[in-house]
GROMACS .gro file of C-alpha atoms in nm:
model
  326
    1UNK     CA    1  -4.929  -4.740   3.765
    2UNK     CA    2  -4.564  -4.828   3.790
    3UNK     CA    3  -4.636  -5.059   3.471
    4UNK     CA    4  -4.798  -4.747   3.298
    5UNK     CA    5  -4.507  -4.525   3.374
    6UNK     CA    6  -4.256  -4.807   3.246
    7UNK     CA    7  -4.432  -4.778   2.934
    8UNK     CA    8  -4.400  -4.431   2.871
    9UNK     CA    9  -4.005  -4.426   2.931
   10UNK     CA   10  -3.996  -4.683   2.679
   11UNK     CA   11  -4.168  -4.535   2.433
   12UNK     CA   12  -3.964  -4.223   2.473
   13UNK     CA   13  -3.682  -4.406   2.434
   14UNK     CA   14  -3.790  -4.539   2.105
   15UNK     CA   15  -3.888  -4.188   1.986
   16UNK     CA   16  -3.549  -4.084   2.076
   17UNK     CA   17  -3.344  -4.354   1.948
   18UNK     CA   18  -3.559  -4.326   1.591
   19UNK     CA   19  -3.544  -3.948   1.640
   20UNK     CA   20  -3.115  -4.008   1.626
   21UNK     CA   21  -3.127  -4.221   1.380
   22UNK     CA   22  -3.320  -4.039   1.103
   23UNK     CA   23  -3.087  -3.741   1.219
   24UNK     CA   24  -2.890  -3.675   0.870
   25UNK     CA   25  -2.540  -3.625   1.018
   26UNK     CA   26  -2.478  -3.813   1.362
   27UNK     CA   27  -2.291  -3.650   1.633
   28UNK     CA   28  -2.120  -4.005   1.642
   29UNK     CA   29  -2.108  -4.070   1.291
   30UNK     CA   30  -1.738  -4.158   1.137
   31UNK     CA   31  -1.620  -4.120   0.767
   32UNK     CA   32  -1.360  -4.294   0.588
   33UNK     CA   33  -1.232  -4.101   0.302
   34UNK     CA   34  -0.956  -3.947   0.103
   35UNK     CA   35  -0.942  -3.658  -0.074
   36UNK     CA   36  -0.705  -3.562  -0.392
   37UNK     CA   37  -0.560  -3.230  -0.488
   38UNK     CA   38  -0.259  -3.093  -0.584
   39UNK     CA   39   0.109  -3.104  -0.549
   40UNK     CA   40   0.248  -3.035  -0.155
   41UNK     CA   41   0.302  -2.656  -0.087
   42UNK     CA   42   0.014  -2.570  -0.296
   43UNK     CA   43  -0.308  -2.409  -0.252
   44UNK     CA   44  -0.488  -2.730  -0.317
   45UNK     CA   45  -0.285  -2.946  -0.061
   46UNK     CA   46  -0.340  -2.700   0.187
   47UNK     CA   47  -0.735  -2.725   0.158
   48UNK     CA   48  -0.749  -3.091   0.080
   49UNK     CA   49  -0.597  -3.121   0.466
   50UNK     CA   50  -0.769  -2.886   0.621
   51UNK     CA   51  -1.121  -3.053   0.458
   52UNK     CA   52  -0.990  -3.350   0.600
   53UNK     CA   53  -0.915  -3.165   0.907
   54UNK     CA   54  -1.274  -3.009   0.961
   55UNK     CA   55  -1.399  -3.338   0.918
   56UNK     CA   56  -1.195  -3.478   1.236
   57UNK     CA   57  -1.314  -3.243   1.429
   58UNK     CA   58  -1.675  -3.291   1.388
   59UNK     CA   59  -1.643  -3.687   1.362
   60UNK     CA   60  -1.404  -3.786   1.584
   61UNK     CA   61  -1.215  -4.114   1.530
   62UNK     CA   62  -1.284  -4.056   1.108
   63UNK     CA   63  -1.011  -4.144   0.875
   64UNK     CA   64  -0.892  -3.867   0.629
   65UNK     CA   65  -0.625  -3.836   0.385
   66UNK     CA   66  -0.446  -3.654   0.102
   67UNK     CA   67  -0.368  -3.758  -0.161
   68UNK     CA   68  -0.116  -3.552  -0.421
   69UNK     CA   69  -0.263  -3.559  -0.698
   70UNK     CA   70  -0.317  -3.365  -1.096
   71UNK     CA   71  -0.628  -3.176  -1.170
   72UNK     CA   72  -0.751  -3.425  -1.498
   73UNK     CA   73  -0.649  -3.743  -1.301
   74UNK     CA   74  -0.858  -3.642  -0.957
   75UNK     CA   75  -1.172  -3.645  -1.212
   76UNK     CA   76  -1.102  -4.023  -1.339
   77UNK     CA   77  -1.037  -4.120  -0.986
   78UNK     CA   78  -1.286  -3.972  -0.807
   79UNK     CA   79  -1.533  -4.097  -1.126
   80UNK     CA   80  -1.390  -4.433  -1.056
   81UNK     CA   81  -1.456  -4.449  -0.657
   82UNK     CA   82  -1.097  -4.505  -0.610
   83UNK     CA   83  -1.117  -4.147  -0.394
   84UNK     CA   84  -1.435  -3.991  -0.252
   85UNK     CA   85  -1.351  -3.612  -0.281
   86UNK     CA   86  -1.123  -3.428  -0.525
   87UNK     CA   87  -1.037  -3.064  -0.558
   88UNK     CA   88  -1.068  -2.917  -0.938
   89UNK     CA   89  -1.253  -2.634  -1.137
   90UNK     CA   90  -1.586  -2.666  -1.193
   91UNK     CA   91  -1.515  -2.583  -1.594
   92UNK     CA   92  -1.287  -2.874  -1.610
   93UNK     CA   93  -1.554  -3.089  -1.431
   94UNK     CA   94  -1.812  -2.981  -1.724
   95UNK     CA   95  -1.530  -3.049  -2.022
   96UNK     CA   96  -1.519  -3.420  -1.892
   97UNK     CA   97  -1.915  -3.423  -1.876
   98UNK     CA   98  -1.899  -3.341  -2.228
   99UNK     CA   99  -1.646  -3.533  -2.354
  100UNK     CA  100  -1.420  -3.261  -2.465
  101UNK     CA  101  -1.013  -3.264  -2.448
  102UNK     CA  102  -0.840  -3.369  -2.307
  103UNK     CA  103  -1.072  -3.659  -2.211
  104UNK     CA  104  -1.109  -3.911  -2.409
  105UNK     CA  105  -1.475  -4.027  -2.303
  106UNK     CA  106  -1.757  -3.837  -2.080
  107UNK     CA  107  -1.752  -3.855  -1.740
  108UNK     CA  108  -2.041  -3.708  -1.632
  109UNK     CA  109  -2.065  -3.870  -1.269
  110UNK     CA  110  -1.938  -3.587  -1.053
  111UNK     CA  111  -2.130  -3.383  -0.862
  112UNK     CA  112  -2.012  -3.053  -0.648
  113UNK     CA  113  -2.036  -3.042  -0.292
  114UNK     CA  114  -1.971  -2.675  -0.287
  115UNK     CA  115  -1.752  -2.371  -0.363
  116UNK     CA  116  -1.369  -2.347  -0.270
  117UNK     CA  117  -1.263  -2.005  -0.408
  118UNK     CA  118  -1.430  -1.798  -0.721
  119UNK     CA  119  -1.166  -1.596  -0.781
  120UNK     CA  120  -0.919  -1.819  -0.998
  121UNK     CA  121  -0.821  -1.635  -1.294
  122UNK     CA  122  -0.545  -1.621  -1.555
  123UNK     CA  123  -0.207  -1.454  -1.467
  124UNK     CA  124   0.027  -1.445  -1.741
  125UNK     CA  125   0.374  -1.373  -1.562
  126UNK     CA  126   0.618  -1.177  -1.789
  127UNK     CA  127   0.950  -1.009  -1.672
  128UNK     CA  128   0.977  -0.638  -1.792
  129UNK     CA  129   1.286  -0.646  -1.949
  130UNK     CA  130   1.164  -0.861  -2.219
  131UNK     CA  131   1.038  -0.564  -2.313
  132UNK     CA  132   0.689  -0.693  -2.364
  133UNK     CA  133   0.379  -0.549  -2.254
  134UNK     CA  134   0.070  -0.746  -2.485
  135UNK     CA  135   0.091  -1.084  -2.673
  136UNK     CA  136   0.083  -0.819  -2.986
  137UNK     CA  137   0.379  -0.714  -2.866
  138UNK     CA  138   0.539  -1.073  -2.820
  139UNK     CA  139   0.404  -1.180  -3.194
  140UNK     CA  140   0.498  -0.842  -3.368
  141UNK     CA  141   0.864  -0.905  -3.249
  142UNK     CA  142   0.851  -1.261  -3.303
  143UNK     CA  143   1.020  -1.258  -2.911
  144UNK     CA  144   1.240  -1.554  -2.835
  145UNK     CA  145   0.989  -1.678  -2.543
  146UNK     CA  146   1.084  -1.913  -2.241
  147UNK     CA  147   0.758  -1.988  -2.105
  148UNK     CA  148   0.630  -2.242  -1.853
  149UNK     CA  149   0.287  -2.346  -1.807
  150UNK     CA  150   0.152  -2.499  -1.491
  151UNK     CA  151   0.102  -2.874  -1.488
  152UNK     CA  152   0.046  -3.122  -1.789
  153UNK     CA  153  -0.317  -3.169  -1.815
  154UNK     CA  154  -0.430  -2.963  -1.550
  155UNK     CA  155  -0.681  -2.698  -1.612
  156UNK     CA  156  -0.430  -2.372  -1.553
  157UNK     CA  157  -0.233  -2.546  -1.847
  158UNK     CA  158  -0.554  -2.574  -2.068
  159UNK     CA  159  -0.645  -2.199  -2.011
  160UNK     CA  160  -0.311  -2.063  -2.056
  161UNK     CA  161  -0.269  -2.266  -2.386
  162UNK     CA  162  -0.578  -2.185  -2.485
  163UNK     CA  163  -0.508  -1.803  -2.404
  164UNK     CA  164  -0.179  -1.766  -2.663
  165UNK     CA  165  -0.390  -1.947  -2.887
  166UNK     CA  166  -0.608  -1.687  -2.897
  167UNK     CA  167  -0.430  -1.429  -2.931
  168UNK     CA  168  -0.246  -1.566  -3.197
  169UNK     CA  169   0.059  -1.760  -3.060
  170UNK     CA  170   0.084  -2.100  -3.099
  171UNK     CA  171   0.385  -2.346  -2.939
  172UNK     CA  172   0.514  -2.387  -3.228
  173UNK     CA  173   0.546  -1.989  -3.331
  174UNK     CA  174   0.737  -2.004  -3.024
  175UNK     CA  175   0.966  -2.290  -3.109
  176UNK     CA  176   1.000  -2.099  -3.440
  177UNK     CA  177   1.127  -1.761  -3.268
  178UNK     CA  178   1.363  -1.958  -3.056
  179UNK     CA  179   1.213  -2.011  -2.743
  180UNK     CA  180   1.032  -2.304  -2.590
  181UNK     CA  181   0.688  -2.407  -2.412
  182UNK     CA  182   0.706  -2.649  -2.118
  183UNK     CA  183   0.507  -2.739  -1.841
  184UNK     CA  184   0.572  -2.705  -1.428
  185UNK     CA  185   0.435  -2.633  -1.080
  186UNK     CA  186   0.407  -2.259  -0.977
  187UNK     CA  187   0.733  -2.306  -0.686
  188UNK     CA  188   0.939  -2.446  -0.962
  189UNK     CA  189   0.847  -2.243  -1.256
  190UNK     CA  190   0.890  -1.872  -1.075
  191UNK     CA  191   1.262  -2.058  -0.888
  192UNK     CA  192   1.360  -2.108  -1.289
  193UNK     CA  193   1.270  -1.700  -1.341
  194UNK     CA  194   1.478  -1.578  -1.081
  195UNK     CA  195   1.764  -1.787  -1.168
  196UNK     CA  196   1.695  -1.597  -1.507
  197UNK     CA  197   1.657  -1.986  -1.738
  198UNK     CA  198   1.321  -1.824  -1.860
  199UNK     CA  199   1.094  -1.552  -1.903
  200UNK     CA  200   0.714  -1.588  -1.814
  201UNK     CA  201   0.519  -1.882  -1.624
  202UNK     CA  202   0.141  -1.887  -1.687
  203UNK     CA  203  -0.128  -2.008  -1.414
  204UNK     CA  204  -0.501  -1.996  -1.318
  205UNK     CA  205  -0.484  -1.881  -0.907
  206UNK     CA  206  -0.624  -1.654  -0.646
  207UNK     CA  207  -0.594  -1.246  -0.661
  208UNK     CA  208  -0.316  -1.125  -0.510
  209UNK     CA  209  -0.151  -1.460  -0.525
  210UNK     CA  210   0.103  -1.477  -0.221
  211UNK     CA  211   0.370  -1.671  -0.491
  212UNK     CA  212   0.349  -1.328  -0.807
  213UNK     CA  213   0.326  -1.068  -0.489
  214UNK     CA  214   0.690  -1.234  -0.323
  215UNK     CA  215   0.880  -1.306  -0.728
  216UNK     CA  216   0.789  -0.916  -0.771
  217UNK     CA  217   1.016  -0.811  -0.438
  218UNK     CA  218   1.331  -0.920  -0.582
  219UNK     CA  219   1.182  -0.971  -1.035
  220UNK     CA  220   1.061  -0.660  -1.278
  221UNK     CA  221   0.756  -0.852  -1.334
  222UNK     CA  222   0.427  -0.773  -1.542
  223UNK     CA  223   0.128  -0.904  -1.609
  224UNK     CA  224   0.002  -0.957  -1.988
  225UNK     CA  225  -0.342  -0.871  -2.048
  226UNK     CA  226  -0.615  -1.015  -2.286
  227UNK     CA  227  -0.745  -0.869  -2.581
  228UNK     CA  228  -1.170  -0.847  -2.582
  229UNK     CA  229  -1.143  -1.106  -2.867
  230UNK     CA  230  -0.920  -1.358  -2.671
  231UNK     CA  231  -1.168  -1.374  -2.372
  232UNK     CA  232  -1.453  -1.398  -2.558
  233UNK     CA  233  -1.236  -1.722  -2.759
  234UNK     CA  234  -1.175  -1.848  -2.451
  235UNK     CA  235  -1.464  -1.796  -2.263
  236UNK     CA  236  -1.659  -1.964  -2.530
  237UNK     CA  237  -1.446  -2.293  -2.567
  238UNK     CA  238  -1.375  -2.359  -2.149
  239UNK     CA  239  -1.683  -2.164  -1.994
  240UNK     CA  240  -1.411  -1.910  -1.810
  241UNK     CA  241  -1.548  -1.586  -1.740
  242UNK     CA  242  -1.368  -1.204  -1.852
  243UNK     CA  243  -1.262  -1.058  -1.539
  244UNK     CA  244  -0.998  -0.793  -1.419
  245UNK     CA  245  -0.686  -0.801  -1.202
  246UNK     CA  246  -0.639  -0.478  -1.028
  247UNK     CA  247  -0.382  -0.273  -1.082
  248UNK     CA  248  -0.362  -0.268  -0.667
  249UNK     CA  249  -0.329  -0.642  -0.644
  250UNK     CA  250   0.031  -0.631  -0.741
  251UNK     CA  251   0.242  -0.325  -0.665
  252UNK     CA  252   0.452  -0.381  -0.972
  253UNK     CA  253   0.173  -0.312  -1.182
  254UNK     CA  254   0.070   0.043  -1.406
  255UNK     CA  255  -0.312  -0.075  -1.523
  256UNK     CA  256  -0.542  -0.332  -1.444
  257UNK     CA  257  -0.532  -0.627  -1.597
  258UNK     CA  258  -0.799  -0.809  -1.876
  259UNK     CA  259  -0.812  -1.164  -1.833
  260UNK     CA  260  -1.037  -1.418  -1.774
  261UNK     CA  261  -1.163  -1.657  -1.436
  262UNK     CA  262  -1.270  -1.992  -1.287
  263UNK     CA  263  -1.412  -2.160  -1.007
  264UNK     CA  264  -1.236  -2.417  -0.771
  265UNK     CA  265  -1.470  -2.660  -0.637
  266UNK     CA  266  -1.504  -2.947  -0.410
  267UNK     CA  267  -1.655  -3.257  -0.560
  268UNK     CA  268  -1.764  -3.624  -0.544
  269UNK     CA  269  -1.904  -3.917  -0.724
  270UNK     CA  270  -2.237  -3.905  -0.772
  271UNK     CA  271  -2.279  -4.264  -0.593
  272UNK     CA  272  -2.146  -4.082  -0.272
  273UNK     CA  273  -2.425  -4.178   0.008
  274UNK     CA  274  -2.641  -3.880   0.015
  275UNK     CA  275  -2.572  -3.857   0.423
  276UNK     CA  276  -2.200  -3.863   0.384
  277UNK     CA  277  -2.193  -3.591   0.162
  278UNK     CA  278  -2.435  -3.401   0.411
  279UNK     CA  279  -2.183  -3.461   0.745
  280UNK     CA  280  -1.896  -3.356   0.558
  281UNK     CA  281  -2.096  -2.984   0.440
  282UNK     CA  282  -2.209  -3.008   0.801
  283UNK     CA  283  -1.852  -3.031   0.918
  284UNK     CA  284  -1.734  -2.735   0.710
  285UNK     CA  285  -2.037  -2.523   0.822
  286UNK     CA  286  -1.980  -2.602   1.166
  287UNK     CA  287  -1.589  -2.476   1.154
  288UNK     CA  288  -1.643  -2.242   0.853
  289UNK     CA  289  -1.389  -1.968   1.047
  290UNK     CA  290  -1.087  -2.224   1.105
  291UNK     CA  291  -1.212  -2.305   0.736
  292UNK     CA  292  -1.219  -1.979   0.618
  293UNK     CA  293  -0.842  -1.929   0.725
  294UNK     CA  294  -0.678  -2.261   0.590
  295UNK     CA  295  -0.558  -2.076   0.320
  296UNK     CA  296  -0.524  -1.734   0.134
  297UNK     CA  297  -0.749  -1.858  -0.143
  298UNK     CA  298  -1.066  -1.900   0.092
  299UNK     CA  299  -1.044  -1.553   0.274
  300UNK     CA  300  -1.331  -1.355   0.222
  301UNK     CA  301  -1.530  -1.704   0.161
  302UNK     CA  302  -1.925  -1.630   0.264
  303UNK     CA  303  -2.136  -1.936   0.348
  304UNK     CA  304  -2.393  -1.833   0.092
  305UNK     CA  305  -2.178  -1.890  -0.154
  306UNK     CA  306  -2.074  -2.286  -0.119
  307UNK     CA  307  -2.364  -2.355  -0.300
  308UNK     CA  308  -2.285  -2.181  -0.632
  309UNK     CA  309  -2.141  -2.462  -0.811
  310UNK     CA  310  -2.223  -2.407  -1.155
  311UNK     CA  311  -2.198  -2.529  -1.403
  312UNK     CA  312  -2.152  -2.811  -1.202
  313UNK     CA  313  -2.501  -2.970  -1.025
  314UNK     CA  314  -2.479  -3.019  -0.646
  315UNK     CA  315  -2.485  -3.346  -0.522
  316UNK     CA  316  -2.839  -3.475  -0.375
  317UNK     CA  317  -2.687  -3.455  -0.037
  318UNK     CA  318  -2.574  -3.127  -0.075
  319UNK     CA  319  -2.892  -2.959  -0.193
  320UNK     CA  320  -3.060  -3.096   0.101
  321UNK     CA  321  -2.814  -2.908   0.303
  322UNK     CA  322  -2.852  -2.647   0.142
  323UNK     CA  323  -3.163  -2.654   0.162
  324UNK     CA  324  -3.163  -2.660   0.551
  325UNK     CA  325  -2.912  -2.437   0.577
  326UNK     CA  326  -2.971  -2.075   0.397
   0.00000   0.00000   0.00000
């Protein structure tokens, strides 16, 4: 009998042990990784740590970091292996599946873990005493523009390029009228307007945006609006979507705003082990309200919606969470 009953503990053991094991995301599980944003102070920085953050919490004694980084280089890296996660939009991630500028070659090895924010959509930042309230208005009076667009490369520089362009302004029109067309982060870029050295900085971020809402206390700001023919330019060539600022976002403003929007993803390589990329969904899920409040950006963030990654495919990890977890 005492044999018999020796048995059955073992046994039970086993079934536990194989029970833990097939478990997708230990409770004693570690990861090593690093994850690549933006520059410090931004949006992206501050949800690169705090991903990094959730993940210490649910797998103690895991090694995280950030790394700054530039929207088109996170793709190569993360493509690369060199980093494991990466902050971007998802309609950047698509131009480098298809091969379109400004890459060079497909990369079409990323896969989305989920949803960051939805709402990232064009602000074109213009002070009112240029007089200015459309990019007719700019091209009719051939206006002398000092404009800044957000990093090199990055996809807010794309989409506000592409934007003048389709309304008719090119760089060099600008050049032409005397002004000039250069490239900066947001801190920098709004520091230059209120020392008055130019006139309008464009970017791709979150409605209200904390930055435009504190320039408008002590700048006559506006916002510059897209014609129906610009988005639909646009909108065809990045895979942006028309959208509307509200006229209550920003208190400087008379009318809501036309423009157009993106979606800021987290993302991987597709070689990421399916159970890694599982734990560190798990580890957001399972702090989604200290998640939820990392930054402005994710506010209003509903679990349902991490999964809407398009165009974008989820990572095989991912849609098993997902799948697990509606």
């Amino acid at each position: 009998m005492k044999k018999f009953f020796t048995v059955l503990a073992l046994v039970a053991v086993i079934f536990s042990v194989a029970g833990f094991i097939s478990a997708p995301a230990q409770a004693a599980q570690k990861l090593d990784l690093a994850i690549c944003g933006g520059s410090i102070g931004g949006a992206w920085a501050a949800i690169g740590e705090g991903v990094g953050e959730v993940i210490r919490r649910s797998y103690p004694g895991s090694n995280t970091a950030y790394e700054v980084g530039q929207e088109a280089a996170n793709l190569a890296l993360v493509s690369r292996g060199k980093i494991q996660l990466g902050i971007a939009h998802a309609q950047l991630i698509k131009m480098a599946a298809d091969g379109k500028q400004p890459f060079k070659k497909k990369i079409d090895n990323l896969r989305a873990l989920c949803v960051l924010y939805k709402g990232a959509v064009e602000h074109f930042i213009i002070k009112a005493d240029t007089g200015a309230n459309s990019f007719a208005d700019l091209k009719s009076k051939k206006y002398p523009l000092k404009v800044y667009f957000n990093t090199k490369g990055s996809f807010m520089d794309i989409v506000g390029q592409n934007v003048i362009a389709a309304e008719g302004i090119t760089p060099a029109d600008i050049d032409k009228w005397g002004g000039f067309t250069k490239n900066s982060s947001m801190g920098a870029a709004l520091d230059l307007m209120r020392d008055g050295k130019i006139d309008a900085y464009s970017n791709v971020i979150q409605v209200p945006s904390s930055h435009v809402v504190d320039a408008g206390t002590t700048l006559k700001l506006n916002l510059l609006g897209m014609s129906p023919a610009a988005q639909k330019k646009v909108n065809d060539e990045l895979g942006t979507y028309s959208t509307v600022i509200p006229k209550s976002a920003y208190n400087f403003l008379k009318n809501d705003v036309p423009t157009v929007g993106a979606t800021v993803i987290l993302f991987t390589n597709a070689d990421l082990p399916d159970d890694e990329a599982y734990a560190i969904l798990k580890s957001i899920k399972d702090n989604f309200p200290y998640f939820c409040n990392i930054h402005g950006s994710l506010k209003g963030l509903k679990f349902s919606d991490l999964k809407d990654t398009a165009p974008v495919p989820l990572h095989p990890g991912a849609v098993k969470f997902f799948n697990e977890h509606k």
